[in-house]
Every structure is written in C-alpha cells, then in structure tokens.
C-alpha atoms as an extended CHARMM CRD file, in Angstrom:
* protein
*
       160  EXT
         1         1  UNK       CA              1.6920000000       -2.7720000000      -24.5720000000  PROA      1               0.0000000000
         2         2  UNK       CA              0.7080000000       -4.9440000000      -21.3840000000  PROA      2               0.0000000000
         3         3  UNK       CA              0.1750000000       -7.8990000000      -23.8870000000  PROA      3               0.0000000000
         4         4  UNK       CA              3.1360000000       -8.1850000000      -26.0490000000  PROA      4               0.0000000000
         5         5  UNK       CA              1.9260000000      -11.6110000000      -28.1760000000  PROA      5               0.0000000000
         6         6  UNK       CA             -0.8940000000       -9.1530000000      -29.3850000000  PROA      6               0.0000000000
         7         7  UNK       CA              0.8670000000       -5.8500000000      -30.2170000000  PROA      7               0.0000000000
         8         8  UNK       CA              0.8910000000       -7.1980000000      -33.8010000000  PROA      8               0.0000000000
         9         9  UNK       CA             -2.9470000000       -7.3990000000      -34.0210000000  PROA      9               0.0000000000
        10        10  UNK       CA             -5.3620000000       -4.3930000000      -34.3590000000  PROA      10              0.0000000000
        11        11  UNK       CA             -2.8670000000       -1.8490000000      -35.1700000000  PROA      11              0.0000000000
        12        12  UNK       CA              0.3690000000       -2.0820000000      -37.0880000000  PROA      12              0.0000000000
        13        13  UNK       CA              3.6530000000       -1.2990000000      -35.8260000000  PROA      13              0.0000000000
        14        14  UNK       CA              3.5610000000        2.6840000000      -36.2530000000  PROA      14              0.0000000000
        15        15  UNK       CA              0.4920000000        3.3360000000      -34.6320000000  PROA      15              0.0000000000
        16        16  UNK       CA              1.1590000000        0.5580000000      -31.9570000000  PROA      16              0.0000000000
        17        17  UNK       CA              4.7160000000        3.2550000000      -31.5060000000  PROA      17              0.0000000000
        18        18  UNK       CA              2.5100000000        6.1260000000      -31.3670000000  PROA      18              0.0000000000
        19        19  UNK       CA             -0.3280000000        4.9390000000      -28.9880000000  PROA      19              0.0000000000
        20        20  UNK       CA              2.7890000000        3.4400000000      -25.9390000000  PROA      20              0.0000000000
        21        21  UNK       CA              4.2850000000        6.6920000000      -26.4620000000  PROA      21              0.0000000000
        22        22  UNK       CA              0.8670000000        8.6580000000      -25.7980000000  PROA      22              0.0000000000
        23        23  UNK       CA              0.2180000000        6.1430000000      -22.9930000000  PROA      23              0.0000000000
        24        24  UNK       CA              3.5900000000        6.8020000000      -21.2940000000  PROA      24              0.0000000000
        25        25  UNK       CA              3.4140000000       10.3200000000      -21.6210000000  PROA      25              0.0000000000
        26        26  UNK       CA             -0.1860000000       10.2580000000      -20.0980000000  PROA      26              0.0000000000
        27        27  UNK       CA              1.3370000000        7.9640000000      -17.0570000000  PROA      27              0.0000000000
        28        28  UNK       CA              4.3190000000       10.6420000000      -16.6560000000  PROA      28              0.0000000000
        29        29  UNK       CA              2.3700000000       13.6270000000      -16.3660000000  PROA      29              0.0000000000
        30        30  UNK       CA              0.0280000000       12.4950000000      -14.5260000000  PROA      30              0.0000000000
        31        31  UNK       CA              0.9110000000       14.1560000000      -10.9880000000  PROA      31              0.0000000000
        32        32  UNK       CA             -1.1550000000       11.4470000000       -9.0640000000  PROA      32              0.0000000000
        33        33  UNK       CA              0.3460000000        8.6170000000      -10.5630000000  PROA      33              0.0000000000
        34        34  UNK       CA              1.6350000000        6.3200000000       -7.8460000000  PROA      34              0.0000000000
        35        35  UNK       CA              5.2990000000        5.6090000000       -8.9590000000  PROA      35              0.0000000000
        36        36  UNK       CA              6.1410000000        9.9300000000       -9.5630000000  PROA      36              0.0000000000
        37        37  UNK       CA              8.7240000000       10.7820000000       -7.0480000000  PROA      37              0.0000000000
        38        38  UNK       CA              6.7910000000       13.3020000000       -4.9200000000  PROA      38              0.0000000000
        39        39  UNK       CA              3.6350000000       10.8580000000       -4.1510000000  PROA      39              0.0000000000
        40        40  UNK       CA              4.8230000000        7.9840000000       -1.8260000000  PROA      40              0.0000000000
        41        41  UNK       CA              7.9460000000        7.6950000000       -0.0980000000  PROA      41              0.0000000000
        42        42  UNK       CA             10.1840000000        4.5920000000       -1.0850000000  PROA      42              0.0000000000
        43        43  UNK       CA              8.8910000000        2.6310000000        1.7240000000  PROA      43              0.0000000000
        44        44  UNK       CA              5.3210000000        3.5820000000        1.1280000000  PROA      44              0.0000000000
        45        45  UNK       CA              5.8980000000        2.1060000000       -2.6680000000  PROA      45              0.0000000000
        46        46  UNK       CA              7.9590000000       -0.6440000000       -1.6990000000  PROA      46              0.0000000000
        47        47  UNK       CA              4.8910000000       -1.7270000000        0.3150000000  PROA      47              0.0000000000
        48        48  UNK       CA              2.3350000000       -0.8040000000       -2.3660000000  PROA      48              0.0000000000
        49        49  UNK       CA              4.5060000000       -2.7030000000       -4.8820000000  PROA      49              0.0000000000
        50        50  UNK       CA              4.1910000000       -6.1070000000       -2.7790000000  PROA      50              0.0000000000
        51        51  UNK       CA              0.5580000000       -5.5210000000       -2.3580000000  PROA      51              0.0000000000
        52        52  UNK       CA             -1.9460000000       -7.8740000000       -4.6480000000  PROA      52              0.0000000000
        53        53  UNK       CA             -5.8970000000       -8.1220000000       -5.2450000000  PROA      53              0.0000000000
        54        54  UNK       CA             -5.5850000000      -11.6170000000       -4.0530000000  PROA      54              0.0000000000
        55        55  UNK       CA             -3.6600000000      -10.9720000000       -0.9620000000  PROA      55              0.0000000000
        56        56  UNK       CA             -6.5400000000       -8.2060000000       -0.9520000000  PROA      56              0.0000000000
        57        57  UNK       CA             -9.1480000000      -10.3000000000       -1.1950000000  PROA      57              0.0000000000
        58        58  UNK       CA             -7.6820000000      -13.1540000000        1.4460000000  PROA      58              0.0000000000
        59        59  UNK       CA             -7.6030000000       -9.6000000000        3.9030000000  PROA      59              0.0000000000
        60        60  UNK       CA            -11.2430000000       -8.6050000000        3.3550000000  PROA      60              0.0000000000
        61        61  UNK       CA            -13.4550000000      -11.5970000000        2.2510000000  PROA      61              0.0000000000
        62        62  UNK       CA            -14.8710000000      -14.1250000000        5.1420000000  PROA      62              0.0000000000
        63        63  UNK       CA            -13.6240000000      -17.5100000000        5.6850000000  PROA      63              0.0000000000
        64        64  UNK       CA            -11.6950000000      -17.6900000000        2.8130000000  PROA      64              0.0000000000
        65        65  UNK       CA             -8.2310000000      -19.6790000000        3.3300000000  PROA      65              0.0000000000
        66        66  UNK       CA             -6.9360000000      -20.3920000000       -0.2210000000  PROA      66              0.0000000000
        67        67  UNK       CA             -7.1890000000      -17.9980000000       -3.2540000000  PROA      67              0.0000000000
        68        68  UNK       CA             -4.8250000000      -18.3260000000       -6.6150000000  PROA      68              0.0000000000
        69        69  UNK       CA             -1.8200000000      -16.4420000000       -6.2380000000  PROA      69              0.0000000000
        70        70  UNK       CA             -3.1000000000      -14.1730000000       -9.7390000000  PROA      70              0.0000000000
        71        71  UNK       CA             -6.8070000000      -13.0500000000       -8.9560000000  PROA      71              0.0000000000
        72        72  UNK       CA             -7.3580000000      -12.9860000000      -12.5830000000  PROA      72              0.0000000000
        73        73  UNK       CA             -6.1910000000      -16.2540000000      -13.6160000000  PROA      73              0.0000000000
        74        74  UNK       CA             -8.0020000000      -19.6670000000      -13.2120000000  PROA      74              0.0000000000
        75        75  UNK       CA             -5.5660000000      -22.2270000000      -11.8680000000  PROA      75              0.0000000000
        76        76  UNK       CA             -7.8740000000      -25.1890000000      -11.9980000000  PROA      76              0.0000000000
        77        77  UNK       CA            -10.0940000000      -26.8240000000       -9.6600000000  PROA      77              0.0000000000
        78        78  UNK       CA             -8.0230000000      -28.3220000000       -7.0410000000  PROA      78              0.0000000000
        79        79  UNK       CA             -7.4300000000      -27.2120000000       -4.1220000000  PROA      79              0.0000000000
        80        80  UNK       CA             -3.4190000000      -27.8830000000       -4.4680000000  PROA      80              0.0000000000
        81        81  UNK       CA             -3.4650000000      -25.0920000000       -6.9530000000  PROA      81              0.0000000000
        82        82  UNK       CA             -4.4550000000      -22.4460000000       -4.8410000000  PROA      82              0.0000000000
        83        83  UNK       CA             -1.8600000000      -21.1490000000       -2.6740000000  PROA      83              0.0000000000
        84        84  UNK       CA             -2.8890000000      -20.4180000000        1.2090000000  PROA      84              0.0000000000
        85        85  UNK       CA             -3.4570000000      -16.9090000000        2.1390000000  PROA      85              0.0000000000
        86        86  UNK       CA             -0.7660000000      -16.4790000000        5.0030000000  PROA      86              0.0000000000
        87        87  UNK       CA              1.9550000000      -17.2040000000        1.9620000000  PROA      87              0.0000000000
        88        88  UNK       CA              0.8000000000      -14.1440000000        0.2760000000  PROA      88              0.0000000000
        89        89  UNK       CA              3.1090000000      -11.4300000000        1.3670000000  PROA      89              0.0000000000
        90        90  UNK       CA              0.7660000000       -8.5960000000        3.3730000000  PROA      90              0.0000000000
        91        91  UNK       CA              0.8730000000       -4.8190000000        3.2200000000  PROA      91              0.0000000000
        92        92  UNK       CA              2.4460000000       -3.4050000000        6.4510000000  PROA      92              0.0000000000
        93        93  UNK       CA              0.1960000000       -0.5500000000        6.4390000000  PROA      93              0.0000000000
        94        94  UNK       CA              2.0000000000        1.3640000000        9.3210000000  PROA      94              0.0000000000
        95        95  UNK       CA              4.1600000000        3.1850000000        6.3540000000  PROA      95              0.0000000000
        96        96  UNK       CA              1.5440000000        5.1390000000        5.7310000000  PROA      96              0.0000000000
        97        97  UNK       CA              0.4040000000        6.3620000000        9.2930000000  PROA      97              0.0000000000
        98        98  UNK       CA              2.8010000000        9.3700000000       11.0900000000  PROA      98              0.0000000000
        99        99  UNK       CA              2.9850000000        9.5070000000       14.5320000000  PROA      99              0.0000000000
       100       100  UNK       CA              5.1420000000       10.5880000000       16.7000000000  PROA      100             0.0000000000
       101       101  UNK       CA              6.4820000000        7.2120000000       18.9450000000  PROA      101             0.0000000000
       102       102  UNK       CA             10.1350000000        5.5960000000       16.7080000000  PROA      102             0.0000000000
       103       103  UNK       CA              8.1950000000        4.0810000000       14.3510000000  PROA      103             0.0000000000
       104       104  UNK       CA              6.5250000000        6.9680000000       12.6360000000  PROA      104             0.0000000000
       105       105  UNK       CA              8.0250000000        7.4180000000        8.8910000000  PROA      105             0.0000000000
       106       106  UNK       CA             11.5430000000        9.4940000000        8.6440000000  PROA      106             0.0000000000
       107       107  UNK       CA             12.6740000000        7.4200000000       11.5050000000  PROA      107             0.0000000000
       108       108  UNK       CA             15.6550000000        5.2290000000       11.5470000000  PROA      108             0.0000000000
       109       109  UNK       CA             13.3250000000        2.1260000000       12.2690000000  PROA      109             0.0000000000
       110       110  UNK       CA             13.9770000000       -0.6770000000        9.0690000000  PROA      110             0.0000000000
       111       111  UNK       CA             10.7110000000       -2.0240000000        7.8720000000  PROA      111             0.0000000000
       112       112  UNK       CA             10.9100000000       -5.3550000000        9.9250000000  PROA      112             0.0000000000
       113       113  UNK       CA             11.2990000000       -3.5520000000       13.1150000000  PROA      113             0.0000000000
       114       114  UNK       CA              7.6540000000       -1.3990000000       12.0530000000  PROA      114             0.0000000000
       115       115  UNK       CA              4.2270000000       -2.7850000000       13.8190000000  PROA      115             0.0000000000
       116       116  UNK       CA              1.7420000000       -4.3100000000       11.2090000000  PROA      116             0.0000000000
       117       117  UNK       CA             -1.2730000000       -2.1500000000       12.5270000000  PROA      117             0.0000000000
       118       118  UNK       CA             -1.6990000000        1.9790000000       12.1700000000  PROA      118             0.0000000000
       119       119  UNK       CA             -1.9450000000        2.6820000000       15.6970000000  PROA      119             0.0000000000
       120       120  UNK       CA              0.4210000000        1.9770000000       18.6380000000  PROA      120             0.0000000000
       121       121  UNK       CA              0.5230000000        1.4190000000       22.0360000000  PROA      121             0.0000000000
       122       122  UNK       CA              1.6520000000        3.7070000000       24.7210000000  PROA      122             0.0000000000
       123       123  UNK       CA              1.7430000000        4.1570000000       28.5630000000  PROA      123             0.0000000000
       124       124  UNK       CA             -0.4200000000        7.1750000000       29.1380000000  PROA      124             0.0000000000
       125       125  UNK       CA              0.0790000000        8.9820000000       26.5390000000  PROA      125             0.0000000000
       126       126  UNK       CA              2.6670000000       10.3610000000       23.7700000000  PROA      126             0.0000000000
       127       127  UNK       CA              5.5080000000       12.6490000000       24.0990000000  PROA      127             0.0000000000
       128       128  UNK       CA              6.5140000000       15.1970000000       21.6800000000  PROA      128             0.0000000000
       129       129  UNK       CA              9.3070000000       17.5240000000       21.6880000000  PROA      129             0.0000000000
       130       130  UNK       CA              8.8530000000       17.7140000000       25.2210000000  PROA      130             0.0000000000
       131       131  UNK       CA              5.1030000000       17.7410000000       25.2730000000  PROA      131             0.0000000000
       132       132  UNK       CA              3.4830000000       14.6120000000       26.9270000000  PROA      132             0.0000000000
       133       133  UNK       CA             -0.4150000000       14.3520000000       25.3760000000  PROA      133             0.0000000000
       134       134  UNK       CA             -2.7960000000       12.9530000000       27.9570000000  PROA      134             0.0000000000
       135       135  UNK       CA             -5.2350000000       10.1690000000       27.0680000000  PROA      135             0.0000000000
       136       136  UNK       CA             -8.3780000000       11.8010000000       25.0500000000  PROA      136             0.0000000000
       137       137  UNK       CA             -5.6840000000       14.8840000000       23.7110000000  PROA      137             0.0000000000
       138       138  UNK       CA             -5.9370000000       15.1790000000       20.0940000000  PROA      138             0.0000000000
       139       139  UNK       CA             -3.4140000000       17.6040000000       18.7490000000  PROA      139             0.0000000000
       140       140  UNK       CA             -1.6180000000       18.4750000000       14.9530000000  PROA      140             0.0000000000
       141       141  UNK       CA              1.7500000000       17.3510000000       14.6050000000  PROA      141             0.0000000000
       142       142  UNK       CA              2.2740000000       19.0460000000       11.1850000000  PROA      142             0.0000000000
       143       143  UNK       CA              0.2340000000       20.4720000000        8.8750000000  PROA      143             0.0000000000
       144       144  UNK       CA             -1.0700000000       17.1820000000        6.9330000000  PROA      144             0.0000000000
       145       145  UNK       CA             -1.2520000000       14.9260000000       10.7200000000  PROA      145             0.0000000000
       146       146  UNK       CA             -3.6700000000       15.0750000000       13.0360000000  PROA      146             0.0000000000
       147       147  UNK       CA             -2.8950000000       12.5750000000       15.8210000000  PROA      147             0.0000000000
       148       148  UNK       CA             -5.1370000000       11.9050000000       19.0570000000  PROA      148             0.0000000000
       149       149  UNK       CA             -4.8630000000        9.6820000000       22.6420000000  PROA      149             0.0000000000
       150       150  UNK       CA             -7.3170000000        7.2580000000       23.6130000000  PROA      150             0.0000000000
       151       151  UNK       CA             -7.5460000000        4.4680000000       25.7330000000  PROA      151             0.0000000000
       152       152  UNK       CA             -3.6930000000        4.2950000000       25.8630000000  PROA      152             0.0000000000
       153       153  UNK       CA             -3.6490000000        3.8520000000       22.0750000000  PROA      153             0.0000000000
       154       154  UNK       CA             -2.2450000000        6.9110000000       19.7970000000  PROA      154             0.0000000000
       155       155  UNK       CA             -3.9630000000        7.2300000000       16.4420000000  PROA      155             0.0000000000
       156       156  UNK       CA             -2.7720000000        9.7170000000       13.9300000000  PROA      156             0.0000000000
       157       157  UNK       CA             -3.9130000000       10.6220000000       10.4470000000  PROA      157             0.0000000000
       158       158  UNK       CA             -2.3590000000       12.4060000000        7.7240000000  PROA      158             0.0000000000
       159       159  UNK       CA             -5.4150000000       14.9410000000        6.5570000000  PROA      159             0.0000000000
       160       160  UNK       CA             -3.6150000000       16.0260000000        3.0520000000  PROA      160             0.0000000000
C-alpha cells in the first residue's frame, strides 16, 4: 500500500484489495485520526502537514546544523548532501494555542501575519469582551481554554 514496487510480493492481488480496503476503513473510522474533519482545523493541518521528523529533530537535538531532508533515508556521507536545518520549513505552532489578542484561531489574521511562539505579548494585561485581565489573572475563555497573565505575557491552553 505505502510501497507500491512490493504490492506484488507476499500476497496476491485479491488479498492485497482486501487488506487496503480494511486499512482504509480502519483510518476512516477512526475518530482520532488526524486528517477527519472534526479534529484539526485547516490551518492546524496545513501546519501539521508541513511538519517532518527531520525538521523535528533539527528543533530538539543539540548542535545539530545539517540533517537529510528524509530522516529515514541515508543520503551519503558528505556533508553537501545534507540540507541545513533553517531550509526545513518549521511548524508555526501558534495555530494550535487560543487566546484572546487578533491572533488567536477564528480570527481574520492569514498565517504569515501569526507569531511563531504560543504565547504573546501584551501591555498589562488582556482584554476580553470588555474585561481587561490583570497580570497574574488566570481566567476560562471557553470551555476547552484556560488562559492566564504573567509577567506581561498571556498564555492560554486548550484543556480538551
């Protein structure tokens, strides 16, 4: 199924029909599964989608500055081969975060205009339908975000 040069091999062509069909019917009722409509919003996926283990690895590893572009494949051993990590397109992670300054999802803000990180600056606080929160506030915007201020710096986390 992933591997189509080897769909001939093990199993022959009716069972190789019958075990992508099980597969895809696993994948499609699975109500986790990443890609189902009601899991991620498109931005969310859109920034999963771009995501890789070697741009993941370049992100959490120390003093690395060149990893192949497909963790799983050995390019060779020079270094002209490997490609450098700030070509690796990185996960804006602020998607994922809701809080209640523009840049919070369901806002009109594109994805270039969103901040990299998942908290944000403010000056003294956040205001919400009215209601300024005071530095050291923590509060529940909806049911799934909690969201607190501290040190000028509005963190919010969705709880669901």
């Amino acid at each position: 199924i992933t591997e189509r040069r080897h769909s001939e091999g093990l199993v022959g062509p009716l069972f190789a029909c019958i075990i992508a069909d099980q597969f895809k019917r696993i994948r499609d009722g699975d109500r986790f599964w990443y890609e189902n409509p009601d899991v991620f919003s498109p931005m969310q996926l859109q920034q999963i989608k771009k995501s890789s283990l070697s741009r993941l690895l370049c992100d959490n590893d120390d003093d690395i500055t060149r990893v192949q572009r497909h963790a799983f494949m050995y390019p060779g051993n020079s270094t002209q081969l490997y490609e450098k990590c700030e070509n690796l397109p990185e996960m804006n992670l602020s998607v994922f975060s809701s809080c209640c300054d523009s840049g919070c999802e369901g806002s009109s803000v594109t994805e270039e205009e969103l901040p990299v990180r998942r908290h944000r600056r403010t000056l003294g606080g956040c205001e919400e339908e009215g209601v300024k929160h005071a530095d050291g506030h923590e509060w529940t915007k909806d049911k799934c975000t909690k969201c607190k201020s501290e040190g000028g710096t509005v963190w919010c986390a969705v709880t669901c």
